[in-house]
Amino acid sequence: MMKPKYTVAGINGAGGEEASGNPALKKLVEGQGGKVFASSVGGGDDEIIAYLKAGFEKGNQLKLYGHSRGGAAAVRIANKLGAMNIHISEMTLYDPVGMYFGGSFNFDYPNVSKVTNYYQRNPVDGVLFWADNPFQGSPVSGSFQWPAINNVNLTGQSYNGGLINHLNITRYAIKNP
């Protein structure tokens, strides 16, 4: 029996390639032969959609990952692909936030099979780079019976001697799926 082939994409959060959970996301995505992108307020979406659409047209299954505002972008992109009848087999989100008008956290089409969303709602201590928890993540929802959504609320959970926060949730979730 042949294993399915995948086209894998990841969408970074704010702050560049080395910020927050972006390095862990990059390692995960590139370790599966995928490509990491950036998207802000829809800028960059066309490149991500073209990459995923090309993989879909080759017969590959699609996997999409997103951290922080990249998680909000992943939901937005899934909805755009849904309008094109393009199916995503699996999505994993790490603390999606809607900063900079990132979009909703609702899947408007039944084109995604499975979503795992790791988020935390621990107290926020600022929006600057030296903050321990600059943002609270969000749960996601769907308008149809698909996708099957697993919202994993990590509020109050510990990691490396402190609370799970926006900056370490990606590393935690990758190590503890």
Short mmCIF file of C-alpha atoms in Angstrom, two decimals:
data_model
loop_
_atom_site.label_atom_id
_atom_site.label_comp_id
_atom_site.label_asym_id
_atom_site.label_seq_id
_atom_site.Cartn_x
_atom_site.Cartn_y
_atom_site.Cartn_z
CA MET A 1 0.00 0.00 0.00
CA MET A 2 1.34 3.43 -0.94
CA LYS A 3 1.73 6.13 1.66
CA PRO A 4 0.00 9.38 0.77
CA LYS A 5 2.16 12.25 -0.41
CA TYR A 6 1.81 15.59 1.33
CA THR A 7 2.33 19.22 0.52
CA VAL A 8 3.13 20.88 3.83
CA ALA A 9 3.01 24.61 4.58
CA GLY A 10 3.61 26.57 7.77
CA ILE A 11 2.78 30.19 8.47
CA ASN A 12 4.96 32.09 10.92
CA GLY A 13 3.71 34.43 13.57
CA ALA A 14 4.87 38.02 13.90
CA GLY A 15 8.41 39.06 14.68
CA GLY A 16 10.34 37.27 11.95
CA GLU A 17 11.86 33.86 11.51
CA GLU A 18 13.64 33.72 14.88
CA ALA A 19 10.81 35.09 17.07
CA SER A 20 8.58 33.19 19.49
CA GLY A 21 7.60 29.72 18.23
CA ASN A 22 8.67 30.36 14.64
CA PRO A 23 11.97 28.38 14.81
CA ALA A 24 10.15 25.29 16.18
CA LEU A 25 7.49 25.64 13.49
CA LYS A 26 10.13 25.93 10.78
CA LYS A 27 11.93 22.80 12.01
CA LEU A 28 8.64 20.86 12.09
CA VAL A 29 7.48 21.95 8.63
CA GLU A 30 10.83 21.66 6.85
CA GLY A 31 11.38 18.28 8.53
CA GLN A 32 8.34 17.10 6.57
CA GLY A 33 9.68 18.56 3.31
CA GLY A 34 7.44 21.62 3.55
CA LYS A 35 7.86 25.34 3.20
CA VAL A 36 7.35 28.17 5.72
CA PHE A 37 5.66 31.43 4.79
CA ALA A 38 4.70 34.76 6.35
CA SER A 39 1.29 36.38 6.07
CA SER A 40 -0.03 39.60 7.52
CA VAL A 41 -3.52 40.99 6.92
CA GLY A 42 -3.79 38.86 3.79
CA GLY A 43 -0.39 39.90 2.41
CA GLY A 44 1.37 36.69 1.43
CA ASP A 45 -1.85 34.65 1.13
CA ASP A 46 -1.63 34.37 -2.66
CA GLU A 47 1.81 32.74 -2.49
CA ILE A 48 0.67 30.25 0.15
CA ILE A 49 -2.52 29.43 -1.77
CA ALA A 50 -0.57 28.91 -5.02
CA TYR A 51 1.85 26.55 -3.23
CA LEU A 52 -0.95 24.50 -1.67
CA LYS A 53 -3.06 24.50 -4.83
CA ALA A 54 -0.09 23.18 -6.87
CA GLY A 55 0.34 20.33 -4.38
CA PHE A 56 -3.38 19.56 -4.46
CA GLU A 57 -3.34 19.47 -8.26
CA LYS A 58 -0.51 16.91 -8.11
CA GLY A 59 -2.77 14.71 -6.01
CA ASN A 60 -1.00 15.41 -2.72
CA GLN A 61 -2.81 15.73 0.58
CA LEU A 62 -2.38 19.10 2.26
CA LYS A 63 -1.11 19.88 5.76
CA LEU A 64 -1.18 23.42 7.06
CA TYR A 65 0.41 24.76 10.26
CA GLY A 66 0.19 28.24 11.76
CA HIS A 67 1.56 30.03 14.82
CA SER A 68 0.16 33.25 16.30
CA ARG A 69 -1.14 35.54 13.55
CA GLY A 70 -0.03 32.73 11.21
CA GLY A 71 -2.74 30.62 12.87
CA ALA A 72 -5.35 33.25 12.01
CA ALA A 73 -3.91 33.36 8.48
CA ALA A 74 -4.19 29.56 8.23
CA VAL A 75 -7.92 29.74 9.00
CA ARG A 76 -8.35 32.56 6.48
CA ILE A 77 -6.44 30.57 3.83
CA ALA A 78 -8.44 27.41 4.56
CA ASN A 79 -11.61 29.42 3.90
CA LYS A 80 -10.21 30.78 0.64
CA LEU A 81 -9.26 27.23 -0.43
CA GLY A 82 -12.74 26.05 0.59
CA ALA A 83 -14.26 28.51 -1.88
CA MET A 84 -12.10 26.77 -4.54
CA ASN A 85 -13.16 23.26 -3.40
CA ILE A 86 -9.61 22.43 -2.30
CA HIS A 87 -9.42 19.98 0.57
CA ILE A 88 -6.95 20.20 3.50
CA SER A 89 -6.43 16.90 5.28
CA GLU A 90 -4.87 18.29 8.44
CA MET A 91 -4.27 21.61 10.18
CA THR A 92 -2.39 22.35 13.38
CA LEU A 93 -2.58 25.77 14.97
CA TYR A 94 -0.48 27.17 17.79
CA ASP A 95 -2.09 30.00 19.76
CA PRO A 96 -3.82 31.80 16.89
CA VAL A 97 -4.35 35.52 17.44
CA GLY A 98 -6.17 38.06 15.30
CA MET A 99 -3.65 40.86 15.63
CA TYR A 100 -3.56 43.38 12.80
CA PHE A 101 -7.07 42.39 11.66
CA GLY A 102 -5.98 38.79 11.05
CA GLY A 103 -9.47 37.47 10.50
CA SER A 104 -11.97 35.20 12.17
CA PHE A 105 -11.38 31.87 13.85
CA ASN A 106 -14.28 30.14 12.10
CA PHE A 107 -14.04 27.61 9.28
CA ASP A 108 -16.71 28.65 6.79
CA TYR A 109 -16.41 25.60 4.50
CA PRO A 110 -16.32 21.84 5.19
CA ASN A 111 -13.02 21.45 3.29
CA VAL A 112 -10.76 20.64 6.25
CA SER A 113 -10.83 17.14 7.72
CA LYS A 114 -9.05 17.64 11.02
CA VAL A 115 -7.90 20.65 13.07
CA THR A 116 -5.84 20.58 16.25
CA ASN A 117 -5.62 23.97 17.90
CA TYR A 118 -3.35 24.53 20.90
CA TYR A 119 -4.15 27.78 22.69
CA GLN A 120 -3.75 29.47 26.08
CA ARG A 121 -5.66 32.21 27.86
CA ASN A 122 -3.16 32.97 30.62
CA PRO A 123 -2.79 36.55 31.91
CA VAL A 124 -1.13 38.87 29.42
CA ASP A 125 1.79 40.97 30.64
CA GLY A 126 2.38 43.27 27.67
CA VAL A 127 2.74 43.39 23.93
CA LEU A 128 6.46 43.99 23.79
CA PHE A 129 9.16 41.48 22.93
CA TRP A 130 10.39 41.16 26.51
CA ALA A 131 6.95 40.14 27.82
CA ASP A 132 6.51 36.54 28.98
CA ASN A 133 2.99 36.34 27.57
CA PRO A 134 2.21 39.15 25.15
CA PHE A 135 -0.99 37.58 23.71
CA GLN A 136 -3.80 35.19 24.50
CA GLY A 137 -4.67 32.66 21.83
CA SER A 138 -8.14 31.71 20.66
CA PRO A 139 -10.24 28.61 20.18
CA VAL A 140 -11.51 27.93 16.65
CA SER A 141 -14.91 26.79 15.41
CA GLY A 142 -16.62 25.57 12.27
CA SER A 143 -19.90 26.24 10.49
CA PHE A 144 -20.37 22.60 9.42
CA GLN A 145 -19.75 19.15 10.90
CA TRP A 146 -16.30 19.32 9.31
CA PRO A 147 -13.64 20.02 10.26
CA ALA A 148 -13.32 17.78 13.26
CA ILE A 149 -11.88 20.33 15.67
CA ASN A 150 -9.81 19.54 18.73
CA ASN A 151 -9.32 22.76 20.72
CA VAL A 152 -6.61 22.02 23.28
CA ASN A 153 -6.85 24.63 26.04
CA LEU A 154 -3.48 24.84 27.79
CA THR A 155 -4.47 27.66 30.14
CA GLY A 156 -2.89 27.06 33.55
CA GLN A 157 -0.59 24.31 32.27
CA SER A 158 3.15 24.43 33.01
CA TYR A 159 6.18 24.12 30.76
CA ASN A 160 9.86 24.50 31.73
CA GLY A 161 9.02 25.79 35.20
CA GLY A 162 6.47 28.42 34.19
CA LEU A 163 3.08 28.79 32.60
CA ILE A 164 2.63 27.91 28.96
CA ASN A 165 2.53 31.20 27.11
CA HIS A 166 2.32 32.62 23.61
CA LEU A 167 6.10 32.44 23.19
CA ASN A 168 6.58 28.78 24.19
CA ILE A 169 3.30 27.09 23.26
CA THR A 170 4.58 25.91 19.86
CA ARG A 171 7.61 24.19 21.39
CA TYR A 172 5.45 22.63 24.08
CA ALA A 173 2.76 21.34 21.69
CA ILE A 174 5.28 19.87 19.22
CA LYS A 175 6.98 17.97 22.07
CA ASN A 176 3.64 16.96 23.66
CA PRO A 177 1.17 16.23 20.85
#
